PDB file of C-alpha atoms and ligand atoms in Angstrom:
ATOM      1  CA  MET A   1      20.005  11.483  13.420  1.00  0.00           C
ATOM      2  CA  LEU A   2      19.052  10.908   9.977  1.00  0.00           C
ATOM      3  CA  ASN A   3      20.817   7.535  10.356  1.00  0.00           C
ATOM      4  CA  MET A   4      17.543   6.288  11.869  1.00  0.00           C
ATOM      5  CA  PHE A   5      15.689   6.831   8.387  1.00  0.00           C
ATOM      6  CA  SER A   6      18.264   4.610   6.594  1.00  0.00           C
ATOM      7  CA  LEU A   7      16.985   1.465   5.231  1.00  0.00           C
ATOM      8  CA  GLU A   8      20.703   0.473   4.110  1.00  0.00           C
ATOM      9  CA  GLY A   9      20.754  -3.316   4.359  1.00  0.00           C
ATOM     10  CA  LYS A  10      16.920  -4.123   4.557  1.00  0.00           C
ATOM     11  CA  VAL A  11      14.726  -5.693   2.100  1.00  0.00           C
ATOM     12  CA  ALA A  12      11.461  -4.484   1.230  1.00  0.00           C
ATOM     13  CA  ILE A  13       8.256  -6.069  -0.672  1.00  0.00           C
ATOM     14  CA  VAL A  14       6.031  -3.293  -2.440  1.00  0.00           C
ATOM     15  CA  THR A  15       2.917  -4.705  -3.998  1.00  0.00           C
ATOM     16  CA  GLY A  16       1.508  -3.162  -7.435  1.00  0.00           C
ATOM     17  CA  CYS A  17       4.593  -0.860  -7.970  1.00  0.00           C
ATOM     18  CA  ASN A  18       4.604  -0.791 -11.690  1.00  0.00           C
ATOM     19  CA  THR A  19       2.579   2.880 -11.430  1.00  0.00           C
ATOM     20  CA  GLY A  20       0.774   5.293  -9.273  1.00  0.00           C
ATOM     21  CA  LEU A  21       1.742   5.468  -5.387  1.00  0.00           C
ATOM     22  CA  GLY A  22       3.305   2.078  -5.408  1.00  0.00           C
ATOM     23  CA  GLN A  23       5.955   3.092  -8.219  1.00  0.00           C
ATOM     24  CA  GLY A  24       6.684   6.309  -5.697  1.00  0.00           C
ATOM     25  CA  MET A  25       6.966   4.456  -2.640  1.00  0.00           C
ATOM     26  CA  ALA A  26       9.086   1.584  -4.217  1.00  0.00           C
ATOM     27  CA  LEU A  27      11.836   4.383  -5.674  1.00  0.00           C
ATOM     28  CA  ALA A  28      11.700   6.024  -2.198  1.00  0.00           C
ATOM     29  CA  LEU A  29      12.552   2.765  -0.387  1.00  0.00           C
ATOM     30  CA  ALA A  30      15.328   2.118  -2.835  1.00  0.00           C
ATOM     31  CA  LYS A  31      16.684   5.584  -2.586  1.00  0.00           C
ATOM     32  CA  ALA A  32      16.795   5.175   1.572  1.00  0.00           C
ATOM     33  CA  GLY A  33      18.910   1.964   0.680  1.00  0.00           C
ATOM     34  CA  ALA A  34      16.664  -0.757   0.582  1.00  0.00           C
ATOM     35  CA  LYS A  35      16.524  -3.606  -1.906  1.00  0.00           C
ATOM     36  CA  VAL A  36      13.079  -3.666  -3.366  1.00  0.00           C
ATOM     37  CA  VAL A  37      11.080  -6.854  -4.410  1.00  0.00           C
ATOM     38  CA  GLY A  38       8.183  -5.763  -6.613  1.00  0.00           C
ATOM     39  CA  VAL A  39       4.827  -8.021  -6.882  1.00  0.00           C
ATOM     40  CA  ASN A  40       2.872  -7.052 -10.166  1.00  0.00           C
ATOM     41  CA  ARG A  41       0.771  -8.392 -12.491  1.00  0.00           C
ATOM     42  CA  THR A  42       1.904  -5.923 -15.140  1.00  0.00           C
ATOM     43  CA  ASN A  43       5.726  -5.847 -16.152  1.00  0.00           C
ATOM     44  CA  PRO A  44       7.071  -2.924 -13.886  1.00  0.00           C
ATOM     45  CA  VAL A  45       9.471  -1.891 -16.769  1.00  0.00           C
ATOM     46  CA  GLU A  46       9.721   1.965 -15.749  1.00  0.00           C
ATOM     47  CA  THR A  47       9.857   1.360 -11.888  1.00  0.00           C
ATOM     48  CA  ALA A  48      13.007  -1.196 -12.740  1.00  0.00           C
ATOM     49  CA  GLU A  49      14.732   1.832 -14.714  1.00  0.00           C
ATOM     50  CA  LEU A  50      13.985   4.311 -12.091  1.00  0.00           C
ATOM     51  CA  ILE A  51      15.240   2.130  -9.153  1.00  0.00           C
ATOM     52  CA  LYS A  52      18.534   1.166 -11.441  1.00  0.00           C
ATOM     53  CA  GLU A  53      19.071   4.854 -12.232  1.00  0.00           C
ATOM     54  CA  ALA A  54      19.089   5.783  -8.752  1.00  0.00           C
ATOM     55  CA  GLY A  55      21.627   3.066  -8.093  1.00  0.00           C
ATOM     56  CA  GLY A  56      19.226   0.656  -6.247  1.00  0.00           C
ATOM     57  CA  GLU A  57      18.555  -3.175  -6.662  1.00  0.00           C
ATOM     58  CA  PHE A  58      15.080  -4.486  -7.744  1.00  0.00           C
ATOM     59  CA  LEU A  59      13.617  -7.989  -8.300  1.00  0.00           C
ATOM     60  CA  ASN A  60      10.055  -8.379  -9.769  1.00  0.00           C
ATOM     61  CA  VAL A  61       7.693 -11.260  -9.011  1.00  0.00           C
ATOM     62  CA  MET A  62       5.234 -11.417 -11.700  1.00  0.00           C
ATOM     63  CA  ALA A  63       2.188 -12.410  -9.591  1.00  0.00           C
ATOM     64  CA  ASP A  64      -1.500 -11.477  -8.848  1.00  0.00           C
ATOM     65  CA  VAL A  65      -2.094 -10.464  -5.359  1.00  0.00           C
ATOM     66  CA  SER A  66      -5.504 -12.077  -4.890  1.00  0.00           C
ATOM     67  CA  SER A  67      -4.387 -15.790  -5.935  1.00  0.00           C
ATOM     68  CA  SER A  68      -3.708 -17.694  -2.848  1.00  0.00           C
ATOM     69  CA  GLU A  69      -0.286 -18.988  -3.919  1.00  0.00           C
ATOM     70  CA  THR A  70       1.379 -15.490  -4.083  1.00  0.00           C
ATOM     71  CA  PRO A  71       2.158 -14.818  -0.527  1.00  0.00           C
ATOM     72  CA  SER A  72       4.171 -18.305  -0.405  1.00  0.00           C
ATOM     73  CA  ARG A  73       5.881 -17.653  -3.615  1.00  0.00           C
ATOM     74  CA  VAL A  74       6.772 -14.002  -3.175  1.00  0.00           C
ATOM     75  CA  LEU A  75       8.523 -14.926   0.278  1.00  0.00           C
ATOM     76  CA  ASP A  76      10.392 -17.554  -1.353  1.00  0.00           C
ATOM     77  CA  GLU A  77      11.686 -15.773  -4.443  1.00  0.00           C
ATOM     78  CA  THR A  78      12.625 -12.952  -2.016  1.00  0.00           C
ATOM     79  CA  ILE A  79      14.852 -14.914   0.031  1.00  0.00           C
ATOM     80  CA  ILE A  80      16.291 -16.896  -2.627  1.00  0.00           C
ATOM     81  CA  THR A  81      17.489 -13.511  -4.278  1.00  0.00           C
ATOM     82  CA  PHE A  82      18.117 -11.317  -1.213  1.00  0.00           C
ATOM     83  CA  GLY A  83      18.326 -13.494   1.630  1.00  0.00           C
ATOM     84  CA  ARG A  84      16.018 -11.784   4.052  1.00  0.00           C
ATOM     85  CA  VAL A  85      12.997  -9.441   4.251  1.00  0.00           C
ATOM     86  CA  ASP A  86      12.262  -6.251   6.443  1.00  0.00           C
ATOM     87  CA  VAL A  87       9.462  -4.436   4.863  1.00  0.00           C
ATOM     88  CA  LEU A  88       6.134  -5.006   3.559  1.00  0.00           C
ATOM     89  CA  VAL A  89       4.069  -2.309   1.603  1.00  0.00           C
ATOM     90  CA  ASN A  90       0.477  -3.711   0.945  1.00  0.00           C
ATOM     91  CA  ASN A  91      -0.165  -0.991  -1.869  1.00  0.00           C
ATOM     92  CA  ALA A  92      -2.134  -3.057  -4.780  1.00  0.00           C
ATOM     93  CA  GLY A  93      -5.581  -2.104  -4.687  1.00  0.00           C
ATOM     94  CA  ILE A  94      -8.499  -1.564  -6.985  1.00  0.00           C
ATOM     95  CA  ILE A  95     -12.001   0.285  -7.069  1.00  0.00           C
ATOM     96  CA  ARG A  96     -15.175  -0.545  -8.605  1.00  0.00           C
ATOM     97  CA  ARG A  97     -18.095   2.154  -8.800  1.00  0.00           C
ATOM     98  CA  ASN A  98     -21.776   2.011  -9.095  1.00  0.00           C
ATOM     99  CA  ASP A  99     -24.646   2.379  -6.858  1.00  0.00           C
ATOM    100  CA  ALA A 100     -24.987   0.310  -3.686  1.00  0.00           C
ATOM    101  CA  ILE A 101     -28.425  -0.862  -4.828  1.00  0.00           C
ATOM    102  CA  ASP A 102     -27.170  -2.102  -8.234  1.00  0.00           C
ATOM    103  CA  PHE A 103     -23.854  -3.463  -6.857  1.00  0.00           C
ATOM    104  CA  THR A 104     -22.912  -6.949  -8.030  1.00  0.00           C
ATOM    105  CA  GLU A 105     -21.071  -9.801  -6.121  1.00  0.00           C
ATOM    106  CA  LYS A 106     -18.445  -9.927  -8.529  1.00  0.00           C
ATOM    107  CA  ASP A 107     -17.576  -6.012  -7.892  1.00  0.00           C
ATOM    108  CA  TRP A 108     -17.826  -6.753  -4.071  1.00  0.00           C
ATOM    109  CA  ASP A 109     -15.501 -10.120  -3.993  1.00  0.00           C
ATOM    110  CA  ASP A 110     -12.892  -8.835  -6.624  1.00  0.00           C
ATOM    111  CA  VAL A 111     -12.245  -5.901  -4.720  1.00  0.00           C
ATOM    112  CA  MET A 112     -12.219  -7.508  -1.217  1.00  0.00           C
ATOM    113  CA  ASP A 113      -9.840 -10.130  -2.242  1.00  0.00           C
ATOM    114  CA  VAL A 114      -7.119  -7.830  -3.647  1.00  0.00           C
ATOM    115  CA  ASN A 115      -7.863  -4.804  -1.305  1.00  0.00           C
ATOM    116  CA  LEU A 116      -8.081  -6.902   2.214  1.00  0.00           C
ATOM    117  CA  LYS A 117      -7.762 -10.593   2.096  1.00  0.00           C
ATOM    118  CA  SER A 118      -4.300 -10.594   0.222  1.00  0.00           C
ATOM    119  CA  VAL A 119      -3.036  -8.032   2.497  1.00  0.00           C
ATOM    120  CA  PHE A 120      -3.771 -10.285   5.542  1.00  0.00           C
ATOM    121  CA  PHE A 121      -2.446 -13.326   3.893  1.00  0.00           C
ATOM    122  CA  LEU A 122       0.808 -11.544   2.606  1.00  0.00           C
ATOM    123  CA  SER A 123       1.369 -10.215   6.046  1.00  0.00           C
ATOM    124  CA  GLN A 124       0.918 -13.522   7.598  1.00  0.00           C
ATOM    125  CA  ALA A 125       3.788 -14.873   5.201  1.00  0.00           C
ATOM    126  CA  PHE A 126       5.804 -11.859   5.749  1.00  0.00           C
ATOM    127  CA  ALA A 127       5.708 -12.182   9.633  1.00  0.00           C
ATOM    128  CA  LYS A 128       6.335 -15.827   9.445  1.00  0.00           C
ATOM    129  CA  GLN A 129       9.360 -14.965   7.745  1.00  0.00           C
ATOM    130  CA  VAL A 130      10.493 -12.214  10.293  1.00  0.00           C
ATOM    131  CA  ILE A 131       9.907 -14.315  13.243  1.00  0.00           C
ATOM    132  CA  LYS A 132      12.241 -17.023  11.620  1.00  0.00           C
ATOM    133  CA  GLN A 133      14.803 -14.579  10.958  1.00  0.00           C
ATOM    134  CA  GLY A 134      14.757 -13.498  14.463  1.00  0.00           C
ATOM    135  CA  SER A 135      14.816  -9.899  13.212  1.00  0.00           C
ATOM    136  CA  SER A 136      12.346  -7.007  13.313  1.00  0.00           C
ATOM    137  CA  GLY A 137       9.969  -6.074  10.548  1.00  0.00           C
ATOM    138  CA  SER A 138       7.776  -3.028   9.430  1.00  0.00           C
ATOM    139  CA  ILE A 139       4.363  -3.562   7.745  1.00  0.00           C
ATOM    140  CA  VAL A 140       2.683  -0.387   5.942  1.00  0.00           C
ATOM    141  CA  ASN A 141      -0.629  -1.145   4.564  1.00  0.00           C
ATOM    142  CA  ILE A 142      -2.342   1.460   2.316  1.00  0.00           C
ATOM    143  CA  ALA A 143      -5.513   2.681   3.605  1.00  0.00           C
ATOM    144  CA  SER A 144      -7.839   5.539   2.241  1.00  0.00           C
ATOM    145  CA  MET A 145      -9.706   8.428   3.168  1.00  0.00           C
ATOM    146  CA  LEU A 146     -12.808   5.931   2.999  1.00  0.00           C
ATOM    147  CA  SER A 147     -11.049   4.077   6.123  1.00  0.00           C
ATOM    148  CA  TYR A 148     -12.683   7.105   7.944  1.00  0.00           C
ATOM    149  CA  GLN A 149     -15.430   8.388   5.848  1.00  0.00           C
ATOM    150  CA  GLY A 150     -18.153   6.614   3.974  1.00  0.00           C
ATOM    151  CA  GLY A 151     -17.720   7.541   0.511  1.00  0.00           C
ATOM    152  CA  ILE A 152     -20.455   6.860  -2.356  1.00  0.00           C
ATOM    153  CA  ARG A 153     -21.051   4.432  -4.959  1.00  0.00           C
ATOM    154  CA  VAL A 154     -17.855   2.426  -3.992  1.00  0.00           C
ATOM    155  CA  PRO A 155     -19.180  -0.168  -1.298  1.00  0.00           C
ATOM    156  CA  SER A 156     -16.881  -2.868  -1.594  1.00  0.00           C
ATOM    157  CA  TYR A 157     -13.900  -0.214  -1.560  1.00  0.00           C
ATOM    158  CA  THR A 158     -15.148   1.713   1.532  1.00  0.00           C
ATOM    159  CA  ALA A 159     -15.586  -1.932   3.295  1.00  0.00           C
ATOM    160  CA  SER A 160     -12.069  -2.941   2.327  1.00  0.00           C
ATOM    161  CA  LYS A 161     -10.428   0.210   3.275  1.00  0.00           C
ATOM    162  CA  SER A 162     -12.389   0.292   6.728  1.00  0.00           C
ATOM    163  CA  GLY A 163     -11.053  -3.148   7.153  1.00  0.00           C
ATOM    164  CA  ILE A 164      -7.593  -2.263   6.664  1.00  0.00           C
ATOM    165  CA  LEU A 165      -7.880   0.389   9.392  1.00  0.00           C
ATOM    166  CA  GLY A 166      -8.982  -2.386  11.850  1.00  0.00           C
ATOM    167  CA  LEU A 167      -6.693  -5.015  10.696  1.00  0.00           C
ATOM    168  CA  THR A 168      -3.727  -2.782  10.960  1.00  0.00           C
ATOM    169  CA  ARG A 169      -4.707  -2.244  14.667  1.00  0.00           C
ATOM    170  CA  LEU A 170      -5.271  -6.129  15.213  1.00  0.00           C
ATOM    171  CA  LEU A 171      -1.777  -7.336  13.605  1.00  0.00           C
ATOM    172  CA  ALA A 172       0.025  -4.527  15.420  1.00  0.00           C
ATOM    173  CA  ASN A 173      -1.559  -6.115  18.679  1.00  0.00           C
ATOM    174  CA  GLU A 174      -0.636  -9.337  18.002  1.00  0.00           C
ATOM    175  CA  TRP A 175       3.050  -8.892  16.416  1.00  0.00           C
ATOM    176  CA  ALA A 176       4.421  -6.094  18.445  1.00  0.00           C
ATOM    177  CA  LYS A 177       5.508  -8.618  20.702  1.00  0.00           C
ATOM    178  CA  ASP A 178       7.829 -10.115  17.697  1.00  0.00           C
ATOM    179  CA  GLY A 179       9.266  -6.793  16.885  1.00  0.00           C
ATOM    180  CA  ILE A 180       6.833  -6.197  14.134  1.00  0.00           C
ATOM    181  CA  ASN A 181       5.434  -2.801  13.730  1.00  0.00           C
ATOM    182  CA  VAL A 182       2.157  -2.672  11.644  1.00  0.00           C
ATOM    183  CA  ASN A 183       0.914   0.925  10.426  1.00  0.00           C
ATOM    184  CA  ALA A 184      -0.920   2.088   7.501  1.00  0.00           C
ATOM    185  CA  ILE A 185      -0.944   5.326   5.219  1.00  0.00           C
ATOM    186  CA  ALA A 186      -4.316   6.679   4.081  1.00  0.00           C
ATOM    187  CA  PRO A 187      -3.637   8.631   1.146  1.00  0.00           C
ATOM    188  CA  GLY A 188      -5.996  11.500   0.141  1.00  0.00           C
ATOM    189  CA  TYR A 189      -7.147  12.384  -3.281  1.00  0.00           C
ATOM    190  CA  MET A 190      -4.380  11.578  -5.296  1.00  0.00           C
ATOM    191  CA  ALA A 191      -3.278  11.589  -9.107  1.00  0.00           C
ATOM    192  CA  THR A 192      -3.176   7.959 -10.046  1.00  0.00           C
ATOM    193  CA  ASN A 193      -5.153   5.655 -12.424  1.00  0.00           C
ATOM    194  CA  ASN A 194      -7.175   4.892  -9.458  1.00  0.00           C
ATOM    195  CA  THR A 195      -8.929   8.320  -9.391  1.00  0.00           C
ATOM    196  CA  GLU A 196      -8.661   8.894 -13.402  1.00  0.00           C
ATOM    197  CA  ALA A 197     -12.672   8.810 -13.652  1.00  0.00           C
ATOM    198  CA  LEU A 198     -12.883  11.095 -10.656  1.00  0.00           C
ATOM    199  CA  ARG A 199     -10.583  13.618 -12.181  1.00  0.00           C
ATOM    200  CA  ASN A 200     -12.010  13.386 -15.719  1.00  0.00           C
ATOM    201  CA  ASP A 201     -15.622  14.153 -13.942  1.00  0.00           C
ATOM    202  CA  GLU A 202     -15.216  18.155 -14.191  1.00  0.00           C
ATOM    203  CA  SER A 203     -17.950  18.827 -11.429  1.00  0.00           C
ATOM    204  CA  ARG A 204     -16.616  16.171  -9.146  1.00  0.00           C
ATOM    205  CA  SER A 205     -13.128  17.019  -9.544  1.00  0.00           C
ATOM    206  CA  ALA A 206     -13.846  20.947  -8.888  1.00  0.00           C
ATOM    207  CA  GLU A 207     -15.903  19.793  -5.822  1.00  0.00           C
ATOM    208  CA  ILE A 208     -12.849  17.617  -4.495  1.00  0.00           C
ATOM    209  CA  LEU A 209     -10.228  20.074  -5.214  1.00  0.00           C
ATOM    210  CA  GLY A 210     -12.047  22.935  -3.576  1.00  0.00           C
ATOM    211  CA  ARG A 211     -12.414  21.032  -0.353  1.00  0.00           C
ATOM    212  CA  ILE A 212      -8.574  19.882  -0.529  1.00  0.00           C
ATOM    213  CA  PRO A 213      -6.722  22.750   2.133  1.00  0.00           C
ATOM    214  CA  ALA A 214      -3.576  22.074   0.246  1.00  0.00           C
ATOM    215  CA  GLY A 215      -5.193  23.232  -2.869  1.00  0.00           C
ATOM    216  CA  ARG A 216      -3.930  20.412  -5.040  1.00  0.00           C
ATOM    217  CA  TRP A 217      -4.302  16.630  -5.616  1.00  0.00           C
ATOM    218  CA  GLY A 218      -1.393  14.756  -3.977  1.00  0.00           C
ATOM    219  CA  GLU A 219       1.339  12.944  -6.125  1.00  0.00           C
ATOM    220  CA  PRO A 220       3.279   9.863  -5.577  1.00  0.00           C
ATOM    221  CA  ASP A 221       6.259  11.576  -4.237  1.00  0.00           C
ATOM    222  CA  ASP A 222       3.902  13.057  -1.549  1.00  0.00           C
ATOM    223  CA  VAL A 223       3.930   9.520   0.147  1.00  0.00           C
ATOM    224  CA  ALA A 224       7.805   8.879  -0.391  1.00  0.00           C
ATOM    225  CA  GLY A 225       8.842  10.467   3.362  1.00  0.00           C
ATOM    226  CA  PRO A 226       5.739   8.855   5.304  1.00  0.00           C
ATOM    227  CA  VAL A 227       6.709   5.271   3.640  1.00  0.00           C
ATOM    228  CA  VAL A 228      10.297   5.838   4.459  1.00  0.00           C
ATOM    229  CA  PHE A 229       9.779   6.845   8.041  1.00  0.00           C
ATOM    230  CA  LEU A 230       7.322   3.870   8.799  1.00  0.00           C
ATOM    231  CA  SER A 231       9.547   1.549   7.267  1.00  0.00           C
ATOM    232  CA  SER A 232      12.624   2.756   9.295  1.00  0.00           C
ATOM    233  CA  ASP A 233      13.925   2.652  13.123  1.00  0.00           C
ATOM    234  CA  ALA A 234      12.690   6.277  13.218  1.00  0.00           C
ATOM    235  CA  SER A 235       9.250   5.032  13.962  1.00  0.00           C
ATOM    236  CA  ARG A 236      10.223   2.055  15.909  1.00  0.00           C
ATOM    237  CA  TYR A 237       7.686   2.931  18.649  1.00  0.00           C
ATOM    238  CA  VAL A 238       4.649   3.901  16.299  1.00  0.00           C
ATOM    239  CA  ASN A 239       2.612   0.915  16.252  1.00  0.00           C
ATOM    240  CA  GLY A 240      -1.121   0.376  14.996  1.00  0.00           C
ATOM    241  CA  TYR A 241      -1.503   3.845  13.657  1.00  0.00           C
ATOM    242  CA  THR A 242      -2.937   5.017  10.241  1.00  0.00           C
ATOM    243  CA  LEU A 243      -1.338   8.151   8.997  1.00  0.00           C
ATOM    244  CA  ALA A 244      -3.332  10.556   6.858  1.00  0.00           C
ATOM    245  CA  VAL A 245      -1.276  11.947   3.850  1.00  0.00           C
ATOM    246  CA  ASP A 246      -4.183  14.113   2.583  1.00  0.00           C
ATOM    247  CA  GLY A 247      -3.219  17.781   2.191  1.00  0.00           C
ATOM    248  CA  GLY A 248      -5.504  18.339   5.006  1.00  0.00           C
ATOM    249  CA  TRP A 249      -8.594  16.811   3.569  1.00  0.00           C
ATOM    250  CA  LEU A 250      -9.605  15.240   7.009  1.00  0.00           C
ATOM    251  CA  ALA A 251      -9.099  18.219   8.902  1.00  0.00           C
ATOM    252  CA  ARG A 252     -11.759  19.932   7.201  1.00  0.00           C
TER     253      ARG A 252
HETATM  254  P1  NAP B   1      -3.319   2.669  -9.440  1.00  0.00           P
HETATM  255  O1  NAP B   1      -2.384   3.692 -10.084  1.00  0.00           O
HETATM  256  O2  NAP B   1      -4.226   2.167 -10.188  1.00  0.00           O
HETATM  257  O3  NAP B   1      -2.376   1.459  -8.723  1.00  0.00           O
HETATM  258  C1  NAP B   1      -2.637   0.166  -8.317  1.00  0.00           C
HETATM  259  C2  NAP B   1      -1.667  -0.826  -8.172  1.00  0.00           C
HETATM  260  O4  NAP B   1      -2.188  -1.897  -7.866  1.00  0.00           O
HETATM  261  C3  NAP B   1      -1.344  -1.249  -9.733  1.00  0.00           C
HETATM  262  O5  NAP B   1      -0.029  -1.251  -9.568  1.00  0.00           O
HETATM  263  C4  NAP B   1      -2.045  -2.561 -10.312  1.00  0.00           C
HETATM  264  O6  NAP B   1      -1.463  -3.062 -11.224  1.00  0.00           O
HETATM  265  C5  NAP B   1      -1.829  -2.955  -8.715  1.00  0.00           C
HETATM  266  N1  NAP B   1      -2.911  -4.253  -8.693  1.00  0.00           N
HETATM  267  C6  NAP B   1      -4.056  -4.116  -8.639  1.00  0.00           C
HETATM  268  N2  NAP B   1      -4.532  -5.183  -8.398  1.00  0.00           N
HETATM  269  C7  NAP B   1      -3.638  -6.278  -8.467  1.00  0.00           C
HETATM  270  C8  NAP B   1      -3.478  -7.692  -8.491  1.00  0.00           C
HETATM  271  N3  NAP B   1      -4.777  -8.284  -8.567  1.00  0.00           N
HETATM  272  N4  NAP B   1      -2.227  -8.215  -8.572  1.00  0.00           N
HETATM  273  C9  NAP B   1      -1.288  -7.490  -8.323  1.00  0.00           C
HETATM  274  N5  NAP B   1      -1.238  -6.358  -8.468  1.00  0.00           N
HETATM  275  C10 NAP B   1      -2.365  -5.505  -8.379  1.00  0.00           C
HETATM  276  O7  NAP B   1      -3.573   3.401  -8.188  1.00  0.00           O
HETATM  277  P2  NAP B   1      -3.129   4.157  -6.942  1.00  0.00           P
HETATM  278  O8  NAP B   1      -3.552   5.336  -6.709  1.00  0.00           O
HETATM  279  O9  NAP B   1      -1.596   4.178  -7.103  1.00  0.00           O
HETATM  280  O10 NAP B   1      -3.151   3.034  -5.602  1.00  0.00           O
HETATM  281  C11 NAP B   1      -2.295   2.594  -4.630  1.00  0.00           C
HETATM  282  C12 NAP B   1      -2.981   2.241  -3.505  1.00  0.00           C
HETATM  283  O11 NAP B   1      -3.572   3.449  -3.021  1.00  0.00           O
HETATM  284  C13 NAP B   1      -4.373   1.395  -3.615  1.00  0.00           C
HETATM  285  O12 NAP B   1      -4.438   0.355  -2.271  1.00  0.00           O
HETATM  286  C14 NAP B   1      -5.515   2.411  -3.665  1.00  0.00           C
HETATM  287  O13 NAP B   1      -6.771   2.077  -3.088  1.00  0.00           O
HETATM  288  C15 NAP B   1      -4.675   3.405  -2.735  1.00  0.00           C
HETATM  289  N6  NAP B   1      -5.260   4.753  -2.494  1.00  0.00           N
HETATM  290  C16 NAP B   1      -5.354   5.603  -3.555  1.00  0.00           C
HETATM  291  C17 NAP B   1      -5.916   6.836  -3.594  1.00  0.00           C
HETATM  292  C18 NAP B   1      -5.670   7.820  -4.453  1.00  0.00           C
HETATM  293  O14 NAP B   1      -6.256   8.803  -4.539  1.00  0.00           O
HETATM  294  N7  NAP B   1      -5.251   7.597  -5.727  1.00  0.00           N
HETATM  295  C19 NAP B   1      -6.716   7.169  -2.442  1.00  0.00           C
HETATM  296  C20 NAP B   1      -6.296   6.467  -1.121  1.00  0.00           C
HETATM  297  C21 NAP B   1      -6.001   5.191  -1.427  1.00  0.00           C
HETATM  298  P3  NAP B   1      -2.029  -3.025 -12.794  1.00  0.00           P
HETATM  299  O15 NAP B   1      -1.443  -1.588 -13.139  1.00  0.00           O
HETATM  300  O16 NAP B   1      -1.551  -4.214 -13.373  1.00  0.00           O
HETATM  301  O17 NAP B   1      -3.444  -2.792 -12.533  1.00  0.00           O
END
């Protein structure tokens, strides 16, 4: 039974894995047997060490995901080094906070480019390669509670993550026939750089913690099991779905 969860022989790309959830997921995929390709703008020294210690193989491609040259370069370097690709985890993401009334065009464009546009074009390059290989593939997008809720003071983040939920469904519809499953993970409130400002704000932090049924912020390790499941044969008939990993936040 557990063989269904094995990623032995598979190659997985993870964007933004030098820290946070991306690091946790890259390590989890490696521990499940995948060779991992990181796409980072900051050298992922610690991630490379952790994967090596776990006995895995890791290649880093230094790139900004919002550059239009990145998708073809990532796929080229992956194929040159590992010869194939099976999994894509679109994790890299940024957030900008300001009142909607003062929100700038730059804060809109920067977030949409990284969180939504790059996800579409990297997914497209990945799908072309999987179709060329004649194999099957899994895409796991990283959504958010703000794929379901409005949030406050994060207009471009909410728009991008709500877009991720819809894009996940559309790509699943189009690529299921090609053997590519497209799902998403919607993390709840997780202790990473992304939420540092929130966690440093005492009253917001207490408010959030008080609403999480699990009674704690999530950790990168909490997305390990879900990403391995969605990348493996165990989830082969799961398609177009966004799975909340939120300690019960949405159930409240
Ligand atoms: P994080 O620690 O800030 O990690 C974000 C990652 O994305 C970092 O590796 C970052 O690299 C990378 N990145 C950002 N812009 C990039 C670019 N242009 N090119 C390449 N890499 C880029 O935050 P995190 O919480 O782990 O976030 C991971 C994902 O989970 C994001 O999509 C985020 O929106 C989502 N998420 C997080 C939470 C949460 O509570 N933490 C909740 C819901 C969803 P640098 O280190 O170089 O900036």
